[in-house]
């Protein structure tokens, strides 16, 4: 006996629900944005980190990818700050000119570092600015005062102990030297609320103060006696 296969039950096709694909697309877009941001801030630049975090925060609030407008504004803001600092470094380098033996400039991720060599700017054991120091600072004052920057002024010393009625230790000496530079800029019209002063003594040497046997290295000690001005753009 043969059975017929002509009667086969078929389930009625149900139209697919496309809603899940939209959700997946949104999730993939957010993941893409996340990885782009991770790559963008892989070099730790505080300005870039802050700007990118703003974009990510807006994306999370809107439950979607950041708008083109916000992304464009963020890119312009981050690039603008970098260009401003680069232009400032070039301007300061031109102003320093022949005094490059007393002042060196270095670009950091978030600031221009102005290294004032202690031997030119201060007498040994003193926090009073020399005549050469005032002449050089006069060159630097205008571009720093006319634009809106934040200054962090660091005082550094060598490892030679100092003990006087005025400076019981290198902490007081390094702080006083940084304060002398800060007072100079304030006298030139720089807003005092935009200046920070740090005395770091011999905690951050540029080079070892002594060799492996503990003998002093005078050239290195001279390099370590310095004041560093960190110039940063205003936040916002």
Coordinates of N, CA and C in Angstrom, one line a residue:
X1 N 0.9 -1.2 0.0 CA 0.0 0.0 0.0 C 0.9 1.2 0.0
X2 N 0.6 2.2 -0.8 CA 1.3 3.4 -0.9 C 0.5 4.6 -0.3
X3 N 1.3 5.4 0.4 CA 0.6 6.6 1.0 C 1.0 7.8 0.2
X4 N 0.0 8.6 0.0 CA 0.3 9.9 -0.8 C 1.0 10.9 0.1
X5 N 1.9 11.6 -0.5 CA 2.6 12.7 0.2 C 2.1 14.1 -0.3
X6 N 0.9 14.1 -0.9 CA 0.4 15.3 -1.4 C -0.1 16.2 -0.3
X7 N -0.4 15.7 0.8 CA -1.0 16.5 1.9 C 0.2 16.9 2.9
X8 N 0.8 18.1 2.7 CA 1.9 18.5 3.6 C 1.5 19.9 4.2
X9 N 1.5 19.9 5.5 CA 1.1 21.1 6.3 C 2.2 22.2 6.2
X10 N 1.9 23.3 5.8 CA 2.9 24.4 5.7 C 2.4 25.6 6.6
X11 N 3.4 26.1 7.4 CA 3.1 27.2 8.3 C 3.2 28.5 7.5
X12 N 2.2 29.3 7.8 CA 2.1 30.6 7.1 C 3.3 31.5 7.5
X13 N 4.0 32.0 6.5 CA 5.1 32.9 6.7 C 4.7 34.1 7.5
X14 N 5.5 34.5 8.5 CA 5.3 35.7 9.3 C 6.3 36.8 8.8
X15 N 5.8 38.0 8.5 CA 6.8 39.0 8.1 C 7.8 39.3 9.2
X16 N 9.1 39.4 8.9 CA 10.1 39.6 9.9 C 10.0 41.0 10.5
X17 N 10.3 41.0 11.8 CA 10.3 42.3 12.6 C 11.6 43.0 12.5
X18 N 11.6 44.1 11.9 CA 12.9 44.9 11.6 C 13.4 45.7 12.8
X19 N 12.6 45.7 13.9 CA 13.0 46.5 15.0 C 14.3 46.2 15.6
X20 N 14.6 44.9 15.7 CA 15.9 44.5 16.3 C 17.1 45.0 15.5
X21 N 16.9 45.1 14.2 CA 18.0 45.5 13.3 C 18.4 47.0 13.6
X22 N 17.4 47.8 13.9 CA 17.6 49.2 14.2 C 18.4 49.3 15.5
X23 N 18.0 48.5 16.5 CA 18.6 48.5 17.8 C 20.1 48.1 17.7
X24 N 20.3 47.0 16.9 CA 21.7 46.6 16.6 C 22.5 47.6 15.9
X25 N 21.9 48.3 15.0 CA 22.7 49.4 14.3 C 23.1 50.5 15.3
X26 N 22.1 50.9 16.2 CA 22.5 51.9 17.2 C 23.6 51.4 18.0
X27 N 23.5 50.2 18.5 CA 24.6 49.6 19.4 C 25.9 49.6 18.6
X28 N 25.9 49.2 17.4 CA 27.2 49.1 16.6 C 27.8 50.5 16.4
X29 N 26.9 51.5 16.2 CA 27.4 52.9 16.1 C 28.0 53.4 17.3
X30 N 27.4 53.1 18.5 CA 28.0 53.5 19.8 C 29.3 52.8 20.0
X31 N 29.4 51.5 19.7 CA 30.6 50.8 19.9 C 31.7 51.4 19.0
X32 N 31.4 51.8 17.8 CA 32.4 52.4 16.9 C 32.8 53.7 17.4
X33 N 31.9 54.5 17.9 CA 32.3 55.8 18.5 C 33.2 55.6 19.7
X34 N 32.9 54.5 20.5 CA 33.7 54.3 21.7 C 35.1 53.9 21.3
X35 N 35.3 53.1 20.3 CA 36.7 52.7 19.9 C 37.4 53.9 19.3
X36 N 36.7 54.7 18.6 CA 37.3 55.9 18.0 C 37.8 56.8 19.1
X37 N 37.0 57.0 20.1 CA 37.4 57.8 21.3 C 38.6 57.2 22.0
X38 N 38.6 55.9 22.2 CA 39.7 55.2 22.8 C 41.0 55.5 22.1
X39 N 41.0 55.4 20.7 CA 42.1 55.6 19.9 C 42.6 57.1 20.0
X40 N 41.6 58.0 20.0 CA 41.9 59.4 20.0 C 42.6 59.8 21.3
X41 N 42.3 59.2 22.4 CA 42.9 59.6 23.7 C 44.0 58.7 24.1
X42 N 44.4 57.8 23.2 CA 45.5 56.9 23.6 C 46.7 57.6 24.1
X43 N 47.0 58.7 23.4 CA 48.1 59.6 24.0 C 47.5 60.5 24.9
X44 N 47.9 60.4 26.2 CA 47.1 61.1 27.3 C 47.3 62.6 27.1
X45 N 46.4 63.2 26.4 CA 46.3 64.7 26.3 C 45.1 65.2 27.1
X46 N 45.3 65.9 28.2 CA 44.1 66.2 29.0 C 43.1 67.0 28.3
X47 N 43.5 67.9 27.4 CA 42.6 68.7 26.6 C 41.7 67.8 25.7
X48 N 42.4 66.9 25.0 CA 41.7 66.0 24.1 C 40.8 65.0 24.9
X49 N 41.3 64.6 26.1 CA 40.5 63.7 26.9 C 39.2 64.3 27.4
X50 N 39.3 65.6 27.8 CA 38.2 66.3 28.3 C 37.1 66.5 27.2
X51 N 37.6 66.9 26.1 CA 36.7 67.2 24.9 C 36.0 65.9 24.5
X52 N 36.8 64.8 24.4 CA 36.2 63.6 23.9 C 35.2 63.1 25.0
X53 N 35.4 63.3 26.2 CA 34.5 62.8 27.3 C 33.2 63.5 27.1
X54 N 33.2 64.8 26.7 CA 32.0 65.6 26.5 C 31.2 64.9 25.4
X55 N 31.8 64.5 24.3 CA 31.1 63.9 23.2 C 30.5 62.6 23.6
X56 N 31.2 61.8 24.4 CA 30.7 60.5 24.8 C 29.5 60.7 25.8
X57 N 29.6 61.7 26.6 CA 28.5 62.0 27.6 C 27.3 62.4 26.8
X58 N 27.4 63.2 25.8 CA 26.2 63.6 25.0 C 25.6 62.4 24.3
X59 N 26.5 61.5 23.8 CA 26.0 60.3 23.1 C 25.2 59.5 24.0
X60 N 25.7 59.3 25.2 CA 24.9 58.5 26.2 C 23.6 59.1 26.6
X61 N 23.6 60.5 26.7 CA 22.3 61.1 27.0 C 21.3 61.0 25.9
X62 N 21.8 61.1 24.6 CA 20.8 61.0 23.5 C 20.6 59.6 23.1
X63 N 21.2 58.6 23.7 CA 21.1 57.2 23.4 C 21.3 56.9 21.9
X64 N 22.4 57.6 21.4 CA 22.7 57.4 20.0 C 24.1 57.9 19.8
X65 N 24.5 58.0 18.5 CA 25.8 58.5 18.2 C 25.8 60.0 18.4
X66 N 27.0 60.6 18.7 CA 27.1 62.0 18.8 C 26.8 62.7 17.5
X67 N 26.1 63.8 17.6 CA 25.7 64.5 16.3 C 27.0 65.0 15.6
X68 N 26.8 65.2 14.3 CA 28.0 65.7 13.5 C 28.4 67.1 14.0
X69 N 27.4 67.9 14.5 CA 27.7 69.3 14.9 C 28.6 69.2 16.2
X70 N 28.2 68.3 17.1 CA 29.0 68.2 18.4 C 30.4 67.7 18.1
X71 N 30.5 66.7 17.2 CA 31.8 66.1 16.9 C 32.7 67.1 16.2
X72 N 32.1 67.9 15.3 CA 32.9 68.9 14.6 C 33.3 70.0 15.6
X73 N 32.4 70.5 16.5 CA 32.8 71.5 17.4 C 33.9 71.0 18.3
X74 N 33.8 69.7 18.8 CA 34.8 69.2 19.6 C 36.2 69.1 18.9
X75 N 36.2 68.6 17.7 CA 37.5 68.6 16.9 C 38.1 69.9 16.8
X76 N 37.3 70.9 16.5 CA 37.8 72.3 16.3 C 38.3 72.8 17.6
X77 N 37.7 72.5 18.7 CA 38.1 73.0 20.0 C 39.4 72.4 20.4
X78 N 39.6 71.0 20.2 CA 40.8 70.4 20.6 C 42.0 70.8 19.7
X79 N 41.7 70.9 18.4 CA 42.8 71.3 17.4 C 43.1 72.8 17.7
X80 N 42.1 73.6 18.0 CA 42.4 75.0 18.2 C 43.3 75.2 19.4
X81 N 43.1 74.5 20.5 CA 44.0 74.6 21.6 C 45.4 74.2 21.3
X82 N 45.6 73.1 20.6 CA 46.9 72.7 20.2 C 47.6 73.7 19.3
X83 N 46.9 74.2 18.3 CA 47.5 75.2 17.4 C 47.8 76.5 18.2
X84 N 47.0 76.9 19.1 CA 47.3 78.1 19.9 C 48.6 77.9 20.7
X85 N 48.8 76.8 21.3 CA 50.0 76.5 22.0 C 51.2 76.4 21.1
X86 N 51.1 75.8 20.0 CA 52.2 75.7 19.0 C 52.6 77.1 18.5
X87 N 51.6 77.9 18.2 CA 51.9 79.3 17.8 C 52.5 80.1 18.9
X88 N 52.1 79.9 20.1 CA 52.7 80.6 21.3 C 54.2 80.2 21.4
X89 N 54.5 78.9 21.3 CA 55.9 78.4 21.4 C 56.7 79.1 20.3
X90 N 56.2 79.2 19.1 CA 57.0 79.8 18.0 C 57.3 81.3 18.3
X91 N 56.2 82.0 18.8 CA 56.4 83.4 19.2 C 57.4 83.6 20.3
X92 N 57.3 82.8 21.3 CA 58.2 82.9 22.4 C 59.7 82.6 22.0
X93 N 59.8 81.6 21.1 CA 61.2 81.3 20.6 C 61.8 82.4 19.9
X94 N 61.0 83.2 19.1 CA 61.5 84.3 18.4 C 61.9 85.4 19.4
X95 N 61.1 85.6 20.5 CA 61.4 86.6 21.4 C 62.6 86.3 22.3
X96 N 62.8 85.0 22.6 CA 64.0 84.6 23.4 C 65.3 84.9 22.6
X97 N 65.3 84.6 21.3 CA 66.4 84.9 20.4 C 67.8 84.5 21.0
X98 N 68.6 85.5 21.2 CA 70.0 85.3 21.7 C 70.1 84.8 23.1
X99 N 69.0 84.8 23.9 CA 69.0 84.4 25.3 C 68.6 82.9 25.4
X100 N 68.8 82.2 24.3 CA 68.4 80.7 24.3 C 69.3 80.0 25.3
X101 N 70.5 80.5 25.7 CA 71.3 79.9 26.7 C 70.7 80.0 28.1
X102 N 69.8 80.9 28.3 CA 69.1 81.1 29.6 C 67.7 80.6 29.7
X103 N 67.1 80.5 28.5 CA 65.7 80.0 28.4 C 65.5 78.9 27.4
X104 N 64.9 77.9 27.8 CA 64.6 76.8 26.8 C 63.1 76.6 26.8
X105 N 62.5 76.2 25.6 CA 61.1 75.9 25.5 C 60.9 74.5 25.1
X106 N 59.8 73.9 25.6 CA 59.4 72.6 25.3 C 57.9 72.4 25.2
X107 N 57.5 71.8 24.2 CA 56.0 71.5 24.0 C 55.6 70.3 24.7
X108 N 54.7 70.4 25.6 CA 54.1 69.3 26.3 C 52.7 69.0 25.8
X109 N 52.1 67.9 26.1 CA 50.8 67.6 25.5 C 49.7 68.6 25.8
X110 N 49.8 69.3 27.0 CA 48.8 70.2 27.4 C 49.3 71.6 27.7
X111 N 50.6 71.9 27.5 CA 51.2 73.1 27.9 C 52.5 73.4 27.1
X112 N 52.9 74.7 27.2 CA 54.2 75.1 26.7 C 55.1 75.3 28.0
X113 N 56.2 74.5 28.1 CA 57.0 74.6 29.3 C 58.2 75.6 29.0
X114 N 58.3 76.7 29.8 CA 59.4 77.6 29.7 C 60.3 77.4 30.8
X115 N 61.5 76.9 30.5 CA 62.6 76.6 31.5 C 63.5 77.8 31.7
X116 N 63.4 78.4 32.9 CA 64.3 79.5 33.2 C 65.5 79.0 34.0
X117 N 66.7 79.1 33.5 CA 67.9 78.5 34.1 C 68.3 79.3 35.3
X118 N 68.4 78.6 36.4 CA 68.6 79.3 37.7 C 69.8 80.2 37.8
X119 N 70.9 79.7 37.1 CA 72.2 80.5 37.2 C 72.1 81.9 36.6
X120 N 71.2 82.1 35.7 CA 71.0 83.4 35.0 C 70.0 84.2 35.8
X121 N 69.0 83.6 36.3 CA 67.9 84.3 36.9 C 68.0 84.6 38.4
X122 N 68.9 83.8 39.1 CA 69.1 84.1 40.5 C 70.6 83.9 40.9
X123 N 71.0 84.6 41.9 CA 72.3 84.4 42.5 C 72.2 83.1 43.4
X124 N 73.3 82.4 43.6 CA 73.2 81.2 44.4 C 72.7 81.5 45.8
X125 N 71.7 80.8 46.2 CA 71.1 81.0 47.6 C 70.1 82.1 47.7
X126 N 69.8 82.8 46.6 CA 68.9 84.0 46.6 C 67.7 83.7 45.8
X127 N 66.6 84.5 46.1 CA 65.4 84.4 45.4 C 65.0 85.7 44.7
X128 N 66.0 86.6 44.7 CA 65.8 87.9 44.0 C 66.2 87.7 42.5
X129 N 65.3 88.2 41.6 CA 65.6 88.2 40.2 C 66.8 89.1 39.8
X130 N 67.6 88.6 39.0 CA 68.8 89.4 38.5 C 68.4 90.4 37.5
X131 N 69.3 91.2 37.1 CA 69.0 92.2 36.0 C 68.7 91.5 34.7
X132 N 69.5 90.5 34.4 CA 69.3 89.7 33.2 C 67.9 89.0 33.2
X133 N 67.5 88.5 34.4 CA 66.2 87.9 34.5 C 65.1 88.8 34.2
X134 N 65.2 90.0 34.7 CA 64.1 91.0 34.4 C 64.1 91.4 32.9
X135 N 65.2 91.5 32.3 CA 65.3 91.8 30.9 C 64.6 90.7 30.1
X136 N 64.9 89.5 30.4 CA 64.4 88.4 29.6 C 62.9 88.2 29.9
X137 N 62.5 88.4 31.1 CA 61.0 88.3 31.5 C 60.2 89.4 30.8
X138 N 60.9 90.5 30.6 CA 60.2 91.6 29.9 C 59.8 91.2 28.5
X139 N 60.6 90.4 27.9 CA 60.3 89.9 26.5 C 59.1 88.9 26.5
X140 N 59.0 88.1 27.6 CA 58.0 87.1 27.6 C 56.7 87.6 28.1
X141 N 56.7 88.7 28.8 CA 55.5 89.1 29.5 C 54.3 89.5 28.6
X142 N 54.6 90.2 27.5 CA 53.5 90.6 26.6 C 52.6 89.5 26.1
X143 N 53.2 88.5 25.4 CA 52.3 87.5 24.8 C 51.6 86.7 25.9
X144 N 52.2 86.5 27.0 CA 51.5 85.7 28.1 C 50.4 86.5 28.8
X145 N 50.6 87.8 28.9 CA 49.6 88.7 29.6 C 48.5 89.1 28.7
X146 N 48.8 89.3 27.4 CA 47.7 89.8 26.5 C 46.7 88.7 26.2
X147 N 47.1 87.5 26.1 CA 46.2 86.3 25.8 C 45.8 85.8 27.2
X148 N 44.8 84.9 27.2 CA 44.2 84.4 28.4 C 44.8 83.0 28.6
X149 N 45.8 82.9 29.5 CA 46.4 81.6 29.8 C 46.4 81.4 31.3
X150 N 46.6 80.1 31.6 CA 46.9 79.8 33.0 C 48.3 79.4 33.2
X151 N 49.0 80.0 34.3 CA 50.4 79.7 34.5 C 50.5 78.9 35.8
X152 N 51.3 77.8 35.7 CA 51.8 77.1 36.8 C 53.3 77.3 36.9
X153 N 53.8 77.9 37.9 CA 55.2 78.3 38.1 C 55.9 77.4 39.1
X154 N 56.8 76.6 38.6 CA 57.5 75.6 39.5 C 58.9 76.1 39.8
X155 N 59.2 76.0 41.1 CA 60.6 76.3 41.6 C 61.3 75.0 41.8
X156 N 62.5 74.8 41.3 CA 63.3 73.6 41.5 C 64.7 74.0 42.0
X157 N 65.3 73.1 42.8 CA 66.6 73.3 43.3 C 67.5 72.1 43.1
X158 N 68.8 72.3 43.4 CA 69.7 71.1 43.4 C 69.6 70.4 44.8
X159 N 70.5 69.5 45.0 CA 70.5 68.8 46.3 C 71.3 69.4 47.4
X160 N 72.0 70.5 47.1 CA 72.9 71.1 48.1 C 72.0 71.7 49.2
X161 N 72.2 71.3 50.4 CA 71.4 71.8 51.5 C 71.6 73.3 51.8
X162 N 70.6 74.0 52.1 CA 70.7 75.4 52.5 C 70.0 75.6 53.8
X163 N 70.6 76.4 54.7 CA 70.0 76.6 56.0 C 70.3 78.0 56.4
X164 N 69.4 78.9 56.2 CA 69.6 80.3 56.6 C 68.3 80.8 57.3
X165 N 68.4 82.0 57.8 CA 67.2 82.6 58.5 C 66.0 82.8 57.5
X166 N 66.4 83.1 56.3 CA 65.4 83.3 55.2 C 64.9 82.0 54.6
X167 N 65.8 81.1 54.4 CA 65.4 79.8 53.7 C 66.0 78.6 54.6
X168 N 65.1 78.1 55.4 CA 65.5 76.9 56.2 C 65.9 75.7 55.4
X169 N 65.3 75.6 54.2 CA 65.6 74.4 53.4 C 65.3 74.8 51.9
X170 N 65.6 73.8 51.0 CA 65.4 74.1 49.6 C 63.9 74.2 49.3
X171 N 63.0 73.7 50.1 CA 61.6 73.9 49.9 C 61.2 75.4 49.9
X172 N 61.7 76.1 50.9 CA 61.5 77.5 51.0 C 62.1 78.3 49.9
X173 N 63.4 77.9 49.5 CA 64.1 78.6 48.5 C 63.4 78.4 47.1
X174 N 63.0 77.2 46.8 CA 62.4 76.9 45.5 C 61.0 77.6 45.4
X175 N 60.3 77.6 46.5 CA 59.0 78.3 46.6 C 59.2 79.8 46.4
X176 N 60.2 80.4 47.0 CA 60.4 81.8 47.0 C 60.8 82.2 45.5
X177 N 61.6 81.4 44.9 CA 62.0 81.7 43.5 C 60.8 81.7 42.6
X178 N 60.0 80.7 42.7 CA 58.8 80.6 41.9 C 57.9 81.8 42.2
X179 N 57.8 82.2 43.4 CA 56.9 83.3 43.8 C 57.5 84.6 43.2
X180 N 58.8 84.8 43.2 CA 59.4 86.0 42.6 C 59.0 86.1 41.1
X181 N 59.0 85.0 40.4 CA 58.5 85.1 39.0 C 57.0 85.4 38.9
X182 N 56.3 84.8 39.8 CA 54.8 85.0 39.8 C 54.5 86.5 40.1
X183 N 55.2 87.1 41.1 CA 55.0 88.5 41.4 C 55.3 89.4 40.2
X184 N 56.4 89.0 39.5 CA 56.7 89.8 38.3 C 55.6 89.9 37.3
X185 N 55.0 88.7 37.0 CA 53.9 88.7 36.0 C 52.7 89.4 36.5
X186 N 52.4 89.3 37.8 CA 51.3 90.0 38.4 C 51.5 91.5 38.3
X187 N 52.7 91.9 38.5 CA 53.0 93.4 38.4 C 52.9 93.9 36.9
X188 N 53.0 92.9 36.0 CA 52.8 93.3 34.6 C 51.3 93.2 34.1
X189 N 50.5 92.9 35.1 CA 49.0 92.9 34.7 C 48.4 91.5 34.6
X190 N 49.2 90.4 34.8 CA 48.7 89.1 34.7 C 47.7 88.8 35.8
X191 N 46.5 88.3 35.6 CA 45.6 88.0 36.7 C 46.1 87.0 37.7
X192 N 46.2 87.4 38.9 CA 46.8 86.6 40.0 C 46.0 85.3 40.2
X193 N 44.7 85.3 39.9 CA 43.8 84.1 40.1 C 44.2 83.0 39.1
X194 N 44.9 83.4 38.0 CA 45.3 82.4 37.0 C 46.7 81.9 37.1
X195 N 47.3 82.1 38.3 CA 48.7 81.7 38.5 C 48.7 80.7 39.7
X196 N 49.4 79.6 39.6 CA 49.7 78.7 40.7 C 51.2 78.7 40.9
X197 N 51.6 78.6 42.1 CA 53.1 78.5 42.5 C 53.3 77.2 43.2
X198 N 54.4 76.5 42.8 CA 54.8 75.3 43.4 C 56.3 75.3 43.7
X199 N 56.6 74.9 45.0 CA 58.0 74.8 45.3 C 58.3 73.3 45.4
X200 N 59.2 72.8 44.6 CA 59.4 71.3 44.5 C 60.8 70.9 45.0
X201 N 61.6 71.9 45.5 CA 63.0 71.6 46.0 C 63.7 70.7 45.0
X202 N 64.4 69.6 45.4 CA 65.2 68.8 44.5 C 64.5 67.5 44.2
X203 N 63.1 67.5 44.2 CA 62.4 66.2 44.0 C 62.2 65.9 42.5
X204 N 62.5 66.8 41.6 CA 62.3 66.5 40.2 C 63.5 67.0 39.4
X205 N 64.7 66.4 39.6 CA 65.9 66.8 38.9 C 65.8 66.5 37.4
X206 N 66.4 67.3 36.6 CA 66.6 67.0 35.2 C 67.6 66.0 34.9
X207 N 68.6 66.0 35.8 CA 69.8 65.1 35.7 C 70.2 64.7 37.1
X208 N 70.9 63.6 37.3 CA 71.4 63.2 38.6 C 72.3 64.2 39.2
X209 N 72.0 64.6 40.5 CA 72.9 65.5 41.2 C 74.3 64.9 41.6
X210 N 74.3 63.6 41.7 CA 75.5 62.9 42.1 C 75.8 61.7 41.2
X211 N 77.0 61.2 41.2 CA 77.3 60.0 40.5 C 77.1 58.8 41.3
X212 N 77.5 57.6 40.8 CA 77.2 56.4 41.5 C 77.9 56.3 42.8
X213 N 79.0 57.0 43.0 CA 79.8 57.0 44.2 C 79.3 58.1 45.2
X214 N 78.3 58.9 44.8 CA 77.8 59.9 45.7 C 78.5 61.3 45.5
X215 N 79.4 61.4 44.6 CA 80.1 62.6 44.3 C 79.2 63.6 43.5
X216 N 79.3 64.8 43.9 CA 78.4 65.9 43.2 C 78.9 66.0 41.8
X217 N 77.9 66.3 40.9 CA 78.1 66.6 39.5 C 77.7 68.1 39.3
X218 N 78.6 69.0 39.4 CA 78.3 70.4 39.4 C 77.5 70.8 38.1
X219 N 77.8 70.3 37.0 CA 77.0 70.7 35.8 C 75.6 70.3 35.9
X220 N 75.3 69.1 36.4 CA 73.9 68.7 36.6 C 73.2 69.5 37.7
X221 N 73.9 69.8 38.7 CA 73.3 70.6 39.8 C 72.9 72.0 39.3
X222 N 73.7 72.5 38.4 CA 73.4 73.8 37.8 C 72.1 73.7 36.9
X223 N 72.0 72.6 36.2 CA 70.8 72.4 35.3 C 69.6 72.3 36.2
X224 N 69.7 71.6 37.3 CA 68.5 71.4 38.2 C 68.0 72.6 38.9
X225 N 68.9 73.6 39.0 CA 68.4 74.9 39.6 C 67.7 75.7 38.6
X226 N 66.4 75.7 38.7 CA 65.6 76.3 37.6 C 64.2 76.7 38.1
X227 N 63.5 77.5 37.3 CA 62.1 77.8 37.4 C 61.4 77.4 36.1
X228 N 60.4 76.7 36.2 CA 59.6 76.3 35.0 C 58.2 76.9 35.0
X229 N 57.9 77.6 33.9 CA 56.6 78.2 33.7 C 55.8 77.3 32.8
X230 N 54.7 76.7 33.2 CA 53.8 75.9 32.4 C 52.7 76.8 32.0
X231 N 52.6 77.0 30.7 CA 51.5 77.8 30.1 C 50.5 77.0 29.5
X232 N 49.2 77.1 30.0 CA 48.1 76.3 29.5 C 47.0 77.1 29.1
X233 N 46.2 76.7 28.1 CA 45.0 77.5 27.7 C 44.0 77.4 28.8
X234 N 43.1 78.4 28.9 CA 42.0 78.4 29.8 C 41.1 77.2 29.5
X235 N 40.5 76.6 30.5 CA 39.5 75.5 30.3 C 38.2 76.1 29.8
X236 N 37.5 75.3 29.0 CA 36.2 75.8 28.5 C 36.3 76.1 27.0

